[in-house]
Structures are given as C-alpha cells and as structure tokens.
PDB file of C-alpha atoms in Angstrom:
ATOM      1  CA  UNK V   1      30.955 -54.622 -22.616  1.00 56.00           C
ATOM      2  CA  UNK V   2      29.966 -57.718 -21.382  1.00 66.00           C
ATOM      3  CA  UNK V   3      32.373 -57.336 -18.440  1.00 84.00           C
ATOM      4  CA  UNK V   4      30.330 -54.365 -17.215  1.00 90.00           C
ATOM      5  CA  UNK V   5      27.280 -56.483 -17.451  1.00 90.00           C
ATOM      6  CA  UNK V   6      28.653 -59.282 -15.716  1.00 93.00           C
ATOM      7  CA  UNK V   7      30.132 -57.109 -12.995  1.00 94.00           C
ATOM      8  CA  UNK V   8      26.822 -55.435 -12.373  1.00 94.00           C
ATOM      9  CA  UNK V   9      24.704 -58.988 -12.536  1.00 95.00           C
ATOM     10  CA  UNK V  10      27.359 -59.944  -9.800  1.00 95.00           C
ATOM     11  CA  UNK V  11      27.371 -57.204  -7.105  1.00 96.00           C
ATOM     12  CA  UNK V  12      24.307 -55.005  -8.247  1.00 96.00           C
ATOM     13  CA  UNK V  13      21.681 -57.682  -9.169  1.00 93.00           C
ATOM     14  CA  UNK V  14      21.864 -56.563 -12.731  1.00 92.00           C
ATOM     15  CA  UNK V  15      20.944 -53.016 -12.154  1.00 93.00           C
ATOM     16  CA  UNK V  16      20.896 -50.749 -15.241  1.00 91.00           C
ATOM     17  CA  UNK V  17      23.567 -48.344 -15.274  1.00 93.00           C
ATOM     18  CA  UNK V  18      21.325 -45.127 -15.934  1.00 91.00           C
ATOM     19  CA  UNK V  19      20.274 -42.015 -14.074  1.00 90.00           C
ATOM     20  CA  UNK V  20      18.414 -42.324 -10.942  1.00 91.00           C
ATOM     21  CA  UNK V  21      20.359 -44.976  -9.624  1.00 94.00           C
ATOM     22  CA  UNK V  22      19.108 -43.963  -6.063  1.00 94.00           C
ATOM     23  CA  UNK V  23      15.713 -45.354  -6.836  1.00 94.00           C
ATOM     24  CA  UNK V  24      16.932 -48.774  -8.205  1.00 93.00           C
ATOM     25  CA  UNK V  25      18.507 -50.027  -4.707  1.00 94.00           C
ATOM     26  CA  UNK V  26      18.096 -49.461  -0.958  1.00 94.00           C
ATOM     27  CA  UNK V  27      21.629 -49.114  -0.482  1.00 97.00           C
ATOM     28  CA  UNK V  28      22.156 -45.720  -1.873  1.00 97.00           C
ATOM     29  CA  UNK V  29      22.304 -41.927  -0.857  1.00 98.00           C
ATOM     30  CA  UNK V  30      21.183 -38.951  -2.811  1.00 96.00           C
ATOM     31  CA  UNK V  31      23.011 -35.934  -2.178  1.00 96.00           C
ATOM     32  CA  UNK V  32      22.111 -32.372  -2.762  1.00 93.00           C
ATOM     33  CA  UNK V  33      25.102 -30.887  -4.375  1.00 91.00           C
ATOM     34  CA  UNK V  34      23.783 -27.320  -4.986  1.00 83.00           C
ATOM     35  CA  UNK V  35      20.985 -25.508  -2.880  1.00 75.00           C
ATOM     36  CA  UNK V  36      19.036 -22.886  -4.734  1.00 62.00           C
ATOM     37  CA  UNK V  37      21.084 -19.859  -5.241  1.00 57.00           C
ATOM     38  CA  UNK V  38      20.697 -17.165  -8.267  1.00 51.00           C
ATOM     39  CA  UNK V  39      22.288 -18.065 -11.144  1.00 53.00           C
ATOM     40  CA  UNK V  40      23.661 -14.166 -11.541  1.00 53.00           C
ATOM     41  CA  UNK V  41      25.739 -14.553  -8.279  1.00 56.00           C
ATOM     42  CA  UNK V  42      29.313 -14.863  -9.059  1.00 51.00           C
ATOM     43  CA  UNK V  43      29.867 -18.199  -6.985  1.00 68.00           C
ATOM     44  CA  UNK V  44      26.464 -19.842  -7.745  1.00 66.00           C
ATOM     45  CA  UNK V  45      28.396 -23.192  -8.376  1.00 81.00           C
ATOM     46  CA  UNK V  46      31.123 -22.956  -5.652  1.00 87.00           C
ATOM     47  CA  UNK V  47      28.891 -25.180  -3.429  1.00 88.00           C
ATOM     48  CA  UNK V  48      28.472 -27.768  -6.104  1.00 88.00           C
ATOM     49  CA  UNK V  49      32.003 -27.974  -6.755  1.00 91.00           C
ATOM     50  CA  UNK V  50      32.967 -28.151  -3.275  1.00 93.00           C
ATOM     51  CA  UNK V  51      30.482 -30.926  -2.224  1.00 95.00           C
ATOM     52  CA  UNK V  52      30.970 -33.012  -5.327  1.00 95.00           C
ATOM     53  CA  UNK V  53      34.708 -33.094  -5.027  1.00 96.00           C
ATOM     54  CA  UNK V  54      34.308 -33.909  -1.431  1.00 97.00           C
ATOM     55  CA  UNK V  55      32.264 -36.743  -1.900  1.00 98.00           C
ATOM     56  CA  UNK V  56      34.351 -38.086  -4.837  1.00 97.00           C
ATOM     57  CA  UNK V  57      37.557 -37.892  -2.444  1.00 97.00           C
ATOM     58  CA  UNK V  58      35.757 -39.768   0.318  1.00 97.00           C
ATOM     59  CA  UNK V  59      34.782 -42.712  -2.150  1.00 98.00           C
ATOM     60  CA  UNK V  60      38.336 -42.886  -3.839  1.00 97.00           C
ATOM     61  CA  UNK V  61      41.479 -43.364  -2.953  1.00 93.00           C
ATOM     62  CA  UNK V  62      44.391 -42.230  -5.101  1.00 89.00           C
ATOM     63  CA  UNK V  63      45.239 -45.798  -5.986  1.00 89.00           C
ATOM     64  CA  UNK V  64      41.918 -47.277  -6.462  1.00 93.00           C
ATOM     65  CA  UNK V  65      40.834 -48.900  -9.358  1.00 94.00           C
ATOM     66  CA  UNK V  66      37.986 -47.044 -11.142  1.00 96.00           C
ATOM     67  CA  UNK V  67      35.993 -48.173 -14.134  1.00 95.00           C
ATOM     68  CA  UNK V  68      34.843 -44.757 -15.893  1.00 94.00           C
ATOM     69  CA  UNK V  69      31.870 -45.411 -17.918  1.00 94.00           C
ATOM     70  CA  UNK V  70      30.710 -42.473 -20.392  1.00 90.00           C
ATOM     71  CA  UNK V  71      27.434 -42.648 -22.291  1.00 89.00           C
ATOM     72  CA  UNK V  72      26.598 -40.096 -24.792  1.00 85.00           C
ATOM     73  CA  UNK V  73      23.210 -39.843 -26.167  1.00 80.00           C
ATOM     74  CA  UNK V  74      23.097 -38.335 -29.403  1.00 77.00           C
ATOM     75  CA  UNK V  75      21.784 -38.623 -32.930  1.00 74.00           C
ATOM     76  CA  UNK V  76      25.145 -37.293 -34.173  1.00 66.00           C
ATOM     77  CA  UNK V  77      27.646 -39.775 -35.747  1.00 63.00           C
ATOM     78  CA  UNK V  78      30.970 -37.825 -34.760  1.00 59.00           C
ATOM     79  CA  UNK V  79      31.748 -40.264 -32.020  1.00 57.00           C
ATOM     80  CA  UNK V  80      33.142 -42.916 -34.267  1.00 53.00           C
ATOM     81  CA  UNK V  81      35.415 -40.593 -35.990  1.00 48.00           C
ATOM     82  CA  UNK V  82      36.560 -38.080 -33.155  1.00 54.00           C
ATOM     83  CA  UNK V  83      37.745 -38.866 -29.654  1.00 49.00           C
ATOM     84  CA  UNK V  84      35.465 -37.813 -27.053  1.00 59.00           C
ATOM     85  CA  UNK V  85      36.996 -35.024 -25.522  1.00 60.00           C
ATOM     86  CA  UNK V  86      35.842 -36.163 -21.687  1.00 64.00           C
ATOM     87  CA  UNK V  87      39.084 -38.375 -22.192  1.00 76.00           C
ATOM     88  CA  UNK V  88      41.453 -36.526 -24.161  1.00 77.00           C
ATOM     89  CA  UNK V  89      40.934 -33.340 -21.773  1.00 82.00           C
ATOM     90  CA  UNK V  90      40.576 -35.162 -18.484  1.00 85.00           C
ATOM     91  CA  UNK V  91      42.869 -38.261 -18.608  1.00 88.00           C
ATOM     92  CA  UNK V  92      46.451 -37.315 -17.651  1.00 89.00           C
ATOM     93  CA  UNK V  93      48.051 -40.512 -18.837  1.00 86.00           C
ATOM     94  CA  UNK V  94      47.422 -40.521 -22.630  1.00 84.00           C
ATOM     95  CA  UNK V  95      48.630 -44.114 -23.285  1.00 89.00           C
ATOM     96  CA  UNK V  96      45.336 -44.956 -21.424  1.00 88.00           C
ATOM     97  CA  UNK V  97      43.553 -43.655 -24.343  1.00 83.00           C
ATOM     98  CA  UNK V  98      44.354 -46.918 -26.302  1.00 86.00           C
ATOM     99  CA  UNK V  99      42.482 -49.045 -23.696  1.00 89.00           C
ATOM    100  CA  UNK V 100      39.153 -47.038 -24.176  1.00 86.00           C
ATOM    101  CA  UNK V 101      36.283 -49.521 -25.059  1.00 88.00           C
ATOM    102  CA  UNK V 102      33.305 -48.600 -27.248  1.00 84.00           C
ATOM    103  CA  UNK V 103      29.862 -49.861 -28.015  1.00 83.00           C
ATOM    104  CA  UNK V 104      26.460 -48.598 -28.778  1.00 82.00           C
ATOM    105  CA  UNK V 105      23.757 -49.524 -26.355  1.00 81.00           C
ATOM    106  CA  UNK V 106      20.039 -49.106 -26.072  1.00 80.00           C
ATOM    107  CA  UNK V 107      18.883 -45.769 -24.934  1.00 77.00           C
ATOM    108  CA  UNK V 108      18.025 -45.744 -21.423  1.00 73.00           C
ATOM    109  CA  UNK V 109      15.870 -42.801 -22.125  1.00 69.00           C
ATOM    110  CA  UNK V 110      13.528 -44.444 -24.411  1.00 66.00           C
ATOM    111  CA  UNK V 111      14.409 -42.065 -27.413  1.00 61.00           C
ATOM    112  CA  UNK V 112      15.985 -44.515 -29.933  1.00 61.00           C
ATOM    113  CA  UNK V 113      12.471 -43.831 -32.116  1.00 58.00           C
ATOM    114  CA  UNK V 114      13.733 -40.099 -32.380  1.00 70.00           C
ATOM    115  CA  UNK V 115      17.261 -41.363 -33.670  1.00 73.00           C
ATOM    116  CA  UNK V 116      18.852 -40.968 -30.554  1.00 78.00           C
ATOM    117  CA  UNK V 117      21.460 -43.574 -29.858  1.00 81.00           C
ATOM    118  CA  UNK V 118      23.591 -44.126 -26.598  1.00 85.00           C
ATOM    119  CA  UNK V 119      27.291 -44.690 -27.370  1.00 84.00           C
ATOM    120  CA  UNK V 120      29.199 -46.020 -24.287  1.00 89.00           C
ATOM    121  CA  UNK V 121      33.036 -45.578 -23.501  1.00 89.00           C
ATOM    122  CA  UNK V 122      34.732 -47.405 -20.810  1.00 92.00           C
ATOM    123  CA  UNK V 123      38.128 -46.815 -19.424  1.00 92.00           C
ATOM    124  CA  UNK V 124      39.832 -48.458 -16.291  1.00 94.00           C
ATOM    125  CA  UNK V 125      42.222 -46.181 -14.778  1.00 93.00           C
ATOM    126  CA  UNK V 126      43.082 -44.953 -11.149  1.00 93.00           C
ATOM    127  CA  UNK V 127      41.952 -41.523  -9.529  1.00 93.00           C
ATOM    128  CA  UNK V 128      45.363 -40.092  -9.967  1.00 92.00           C
ATOM    129  CA  UNK V 129      45.240 -40.687 -13.875  1.00 93.00           C
ATOM    130  CA  UNK V 130      41.985 -38.400 -14.125  1.00 91.00           C
ATOM    131  CA  UNK V 131      41.831 -34.585 -13.791  1.00 92.00           C
ATOM    132  CA  UNK V 132      38.859 -35.265 -11.730  1.00 94.00           C
ATOM    133  CA  UNK V 133      38.472 -32.096 -10.151  1.00 94.00           C
ATOM    134  CA  UNK V 134      38.112 -30.234 -13.557  1.00 91.00           C
ATOM    135  CA  UNK V 135      35.881 -33.170 -14.830  1.00 92.00           C
ATOM    136  CA  UNK V 136      33.466 -32.820 -11.934  1.00 93.00           C
ATOM    137  CA  UNK V 137      33.452 -29.065 -12.317  1.00 89.00           C
ATOM    138  CA  UNK V 138      32.576 -29.683 -16.081  1.00 87.00           C
ATOM    139  CA  UNK V 139      29.639 -31.935 -15.208  1.00 89.00           C
ATOM    140  CA  UNK V 140      28.128 -29.098 -12.951  1.00 85.00           C
ATOM    141  CA  UNK V 141      28.408 -26.620 -15.794  1.00 76.00           C
ATOM    142  CA  UNK V 142      26.360 -29.063 -18.053  1.00 67.00           C
ATOM    143  CA  UNK V 143      23.262 -26.885 -18.363  1.00 56.00           C
ATOM    144  CA  UNK V 144      25.128 -23.697 -18.410  1.00 57.00           C
ATOM    145  CA  UNK V 145      27.137 -21.898 -21.206  1.00 54.00           C
ATOM    146  CA  UNK V 146      30.661 -22.120 -20.118  1.00 50.00           C
ATOM    147  CA  UNK V 147      34.067 -23.163 -21.916  1.00 48.00           C
ATOM    148  CA  UNK V 148      34.414 -26.081 -20.031  1.00 51.00           C
ATOM    149  CA  UNK V 149      31.188 -27.819 -20.886  1.00 55.00           C
ATOM    150  CA  UNK V 150      31.965 -31.389 -22.072  1.00 55.00           C
ATOM    151  CA  UNK V 151      30.001 -31.491 -25.182  1.00 51.00           C
ATOM    152  CA  UNK V 152      30.328 -27.737 -26.235  1.00 48.00           C
ATOM    153  CA  UNK V 153      30.598 -28.746 -29.762  1.00 52.00           C
ATOM    154  CA  UNK V 154      27.539 -30.916 -29.658  1.00 54.00           C
ATOM    155  CA  UNK V 155      25.064 -29.232 -27.440  1.00 51.00           C
ATOM    156  CA  UNK V 156      22.179 -31.210 -28.763  1.00 55.00           C
ATOM    157  CA  UNK V 157      23.938 -34.057 -27.288  1.00 62.00           C
ATOM    158  CA  UNK V 158      23.486 -35.300 -23.511  1.00 73.00           C
ATOM    159  CA  UNK V 159      25.522 -37.398 -21.258  1.00 80.00           C
ATOM    160  CA  UNK V 160      26.199 -39.441 -18.151  1.00 90.00           C
ATOM    161  CA  UNK V 161      29.479 -40.468 -16.414  1.00 93.00           C
ATOM    162  CA  UNK V 162      29.464 -43.074 -14.011  1.00 96.00           C
ATOM    163  CA  UNK V 163      32.658 -43.730 -11.907  1.00 97.00           C
ATOM    164  CA  UNK V 164      32.725 -47.633 -10.242  1.00 98.00           C
ATOM    165  CA  UNK V 165      34.845 -48.227  -7.496  1.00 97.00           C
ATOM    166  CA  UNK V 166      35.965 -51.834  -8.345  1.00 95.00           C
ATOM    167  CA  UNK V 167      37.326 -53.253  -5.060  1.00 94.00           C
ATOM    168  CA  UNK V 168      34.474 -51.281  -2.728  1.00 96.00           C
ATOM    169  CA  UNK V 169      31.731 -51.753  -5.453  1.00 97.00           C
ATOM    170  CA  UNK V 170      30.480 -48.546  -4.867  1.00 98.00           C
ATOM    171  CA  UNK V 171      28.920 -46.391  -7.941  1.00 98.00           C
ATOM    172  CA  UNK V 172      29.356 -42.568  -7.989  1.00 98.00           C
ATOM    173  CA  UNK V 173      27.105 -40.675 -10.480  1.00 97.00           C
ATOM    174  CA  UNK V 174      26.932 -36.791 -10.340  1.00 95.00           C
ATOM    175  CA  UNK V 175      23.988 -36.406 -12.596  1.00 87.00           C
ATOM    176  CA  UNK V 176      24.643 -32.280 -12.780  1.00 78.00           C
ATOM    177  CA  UNK V 177      24.944 -29.486 -10.500  1.00 74.00           C
ATOM    178  CA  UNK V 178      21.877 -30.352  -8.358  1.00 80.00           C
ATOM    179  CA  UNK V 179      22.742 -33.754  -7.263  1.00 87.00           C
ATOM    180  CA  UNK V 180      24.709 -36.847  -6.963  1.00 96.00           C
ATOM    181  CA  UNK V 181      23.845 -40.592  -6.565  1.00 97.00           C
ATOM    182  CA  UNK V 182      26.223 -42.906  -4.623  1.00 98.00           C
ATOM    183  CA  UNK V 183      25.248 -46.534  -4.464  1.00 98.00           C
ATOM    184  CA  UNK V 184      27.127 -49.739  -3.162  1.00 98.00           C
ATOM    185  CA  UNK V 185      26.902 -53.527  -3.090  1.00 97.00           C
ATOM    186  CA  UNK V 186      27.372 -53.428   0.701  1.00 97.00           C
ATOM    187  CA  UNK V 187      25.460 -50.671   2.431  1.00 96.00           C
ATOM    188  CA  UNK V 188      28.361 -50.347   5.317  1.00 97.00           C
ATOM    189  CA  UNK V 189      30.798 -49.192   2.729  1.00 97.00           C
ATOM    190  CA  UNK V 190      29.148 -46.003   2.396  1.00 98.00           C
ATOM    191  CA  UNK V 191      27.655 -45.528   6.058  1.00 97.00           C
ATOM    192  CA  UNK V 192      30.704 -43.236   6.497  1.00 97.00           C
ATOM    193  CA  UNK V 193      29.134 -40.842   3.999  1.00 97.00           C
ATOM    194  CA  UNK V 194      26.035 -41.030   5.705  1.00 97.00           C
ATOM    195  CA  UNK V 195      27.423 -40.064   9.075  1.00 97.00           C
ATOM    196  CA  UNK V 196      29.725 -37.466   7.928  1.00 97.00           C
ATOM    197  CA  UNK V 197      27.346 -35.670   5.537  1.00 97.00           C
ATOM    198  CA  UNK V 198      24.037 -35.945   6.598  1.00 96.00           C
ATOM    199  CA  UNK V 199      23.039 -32.384   6.123  1.00 95.00           C
ATOM    200  CA  UNK V 200      23.847 -32.683   2.393  1.00 96.00           C
ATOM    201  CA  UNK V 201      21.121 -35.689   1.803  1.00 96.00           C
ATOM    202  CA  UNK V 202      18.363 -34.456  -0.480  1.00 93.00           C
ATOM    203  CA  UNK V 203      15.540 -33.533   2.020  1.00 93.00           C
ATOM    204  CA  UNK V 204      13.105 -34.991  -0.256  1.00 93.00           C
ATOM    205  CA  UNK V 205      14.719 -38.554  -0.015  1.00 94.00           C
ATOM    206  CA  UNK V 206      16.389 -38.238   3.321  1.00 95.00           C
ATOM    207  CA  UNK V 207      13.347 -40.206   5.458  1.00 95.00           C
ATOM    208  CA  UNK V 208      14.020 -43.002   2.901  1.00 95.00           C
ATOM    209  CA  UNK V 209      17.871 -43.063   3.482  1.00 97.00           C
ATOM    210  CA  UNK V 210      17.500 -42.555   7.207  1.00 96.00           C
ATOM    211  CA  UNK V 211      15.370 -45.525   7.151  1.00 95.00           C
ATOM    212  CA  UNK V 212      17.674 -47.789   5.301  1.00 95.00           C
ATOM    213  CA  UNK V 213      20.704 -46.980   7.201  1.00 95.00           C
ATOM    214  CA  UNK V 214      19.207 -46.928  10.641  1.00 86.00           C
TER     215      UNK V 214
END
C-alpha cells in the first residue's frame, strides 16, 4: 500500500483517500448525480445512472490505466476468508484477481473504538477490464434494498470505491446516488468536465467551483 501513499504524496500533497475529497483541494468538482425524485417513481435512479456513467466515460478511456481502490468499513472479519464481490462480480478478467492487494488501514470515519476497521483492496486494471456500468449502478443502489447492492450479505458494513486515473492523475469518487467528487492534480485536466456539465455541479458548492475554474 506504500505505492498508493507515495502516489498521493507526489500528485495530491498527501491527501487522505476518504469521502468528501472535494473539500480537500481547490482542483475539484462536486457533481449532483440525482436530483430530488420520489423513491416510489419507477425510474427514480435513472438520472443517477446516466450522470455517473457519463462522467466516468468522460474521465477514463478504454486503455487508460486505473487504480481501483475499495475501502470496506466493517467489524465483520469475513473479508479475509471470502473474496470481495465487488471484484468477483465486476472484473471481467478473472486472472487480475491474483494481483489484488489487501491491507487494513485506520478507519477514516473515526469508528475504530467501535471495532469498525477499514479493509483496503487495490487493483490496477483498465476500464475495459471492469463492468463499470453495472458497478456504478450498484453504488447508486447503496442505500436501497436491491439485488445489485455490493455488500448485500453484510448490510451493516459500509464501503467507498475510488477510481484513480494513473496518467492524468484524476480521482473519481461516486459516493452514492446523490453525488460524485472528481479531483485532479492539474485543474486543466478536468476543465472540460466543468465546461460540458455546468448544470450538474451541485448548487451548494457551485460558487466555489466557479471561483476555482475562473
């Protein structure tokens, strides 16, 4: 895991890879992934699917090298004995699973006193190796009872999945159906997202984003 630490030190001033990345740098955009829609509407997550997939495809090309980092926050020790289904279900090339790296890190939410540890999984792959559309949809379903829920066998556990573009030095974090943080080492590498999808930027943070990209 030292490789990730060195990478974050070099390109992101040692930022902690944890939720709310938007507030840790001024080279960031926070997108609203779904607007307020009644949960009982048939297509209430359709907008979230469309926006999260569109932004992902705008950041990552088919042959771009991606570091996929999954943090699972749990007091359940099943992870050491059983493969994490985010990889067994959503990785096309099963031989990549042999390169999966695992460690336990300090809980970024400060819940270690409650016995909740953070298990970190890292995999280097390409976009074409990932069933990314299905994975992004599963992340959007995190707070809902759905068969695609990533940790459906362990609903008491939480998780975060970060996608790192290793050549453009961009981090994509879809935190749930509400929003997505995209940060970069060089602001210009995500300016196109700012210009193409200004209406998707979260209203609460738009003034700050406009100031940073002015």
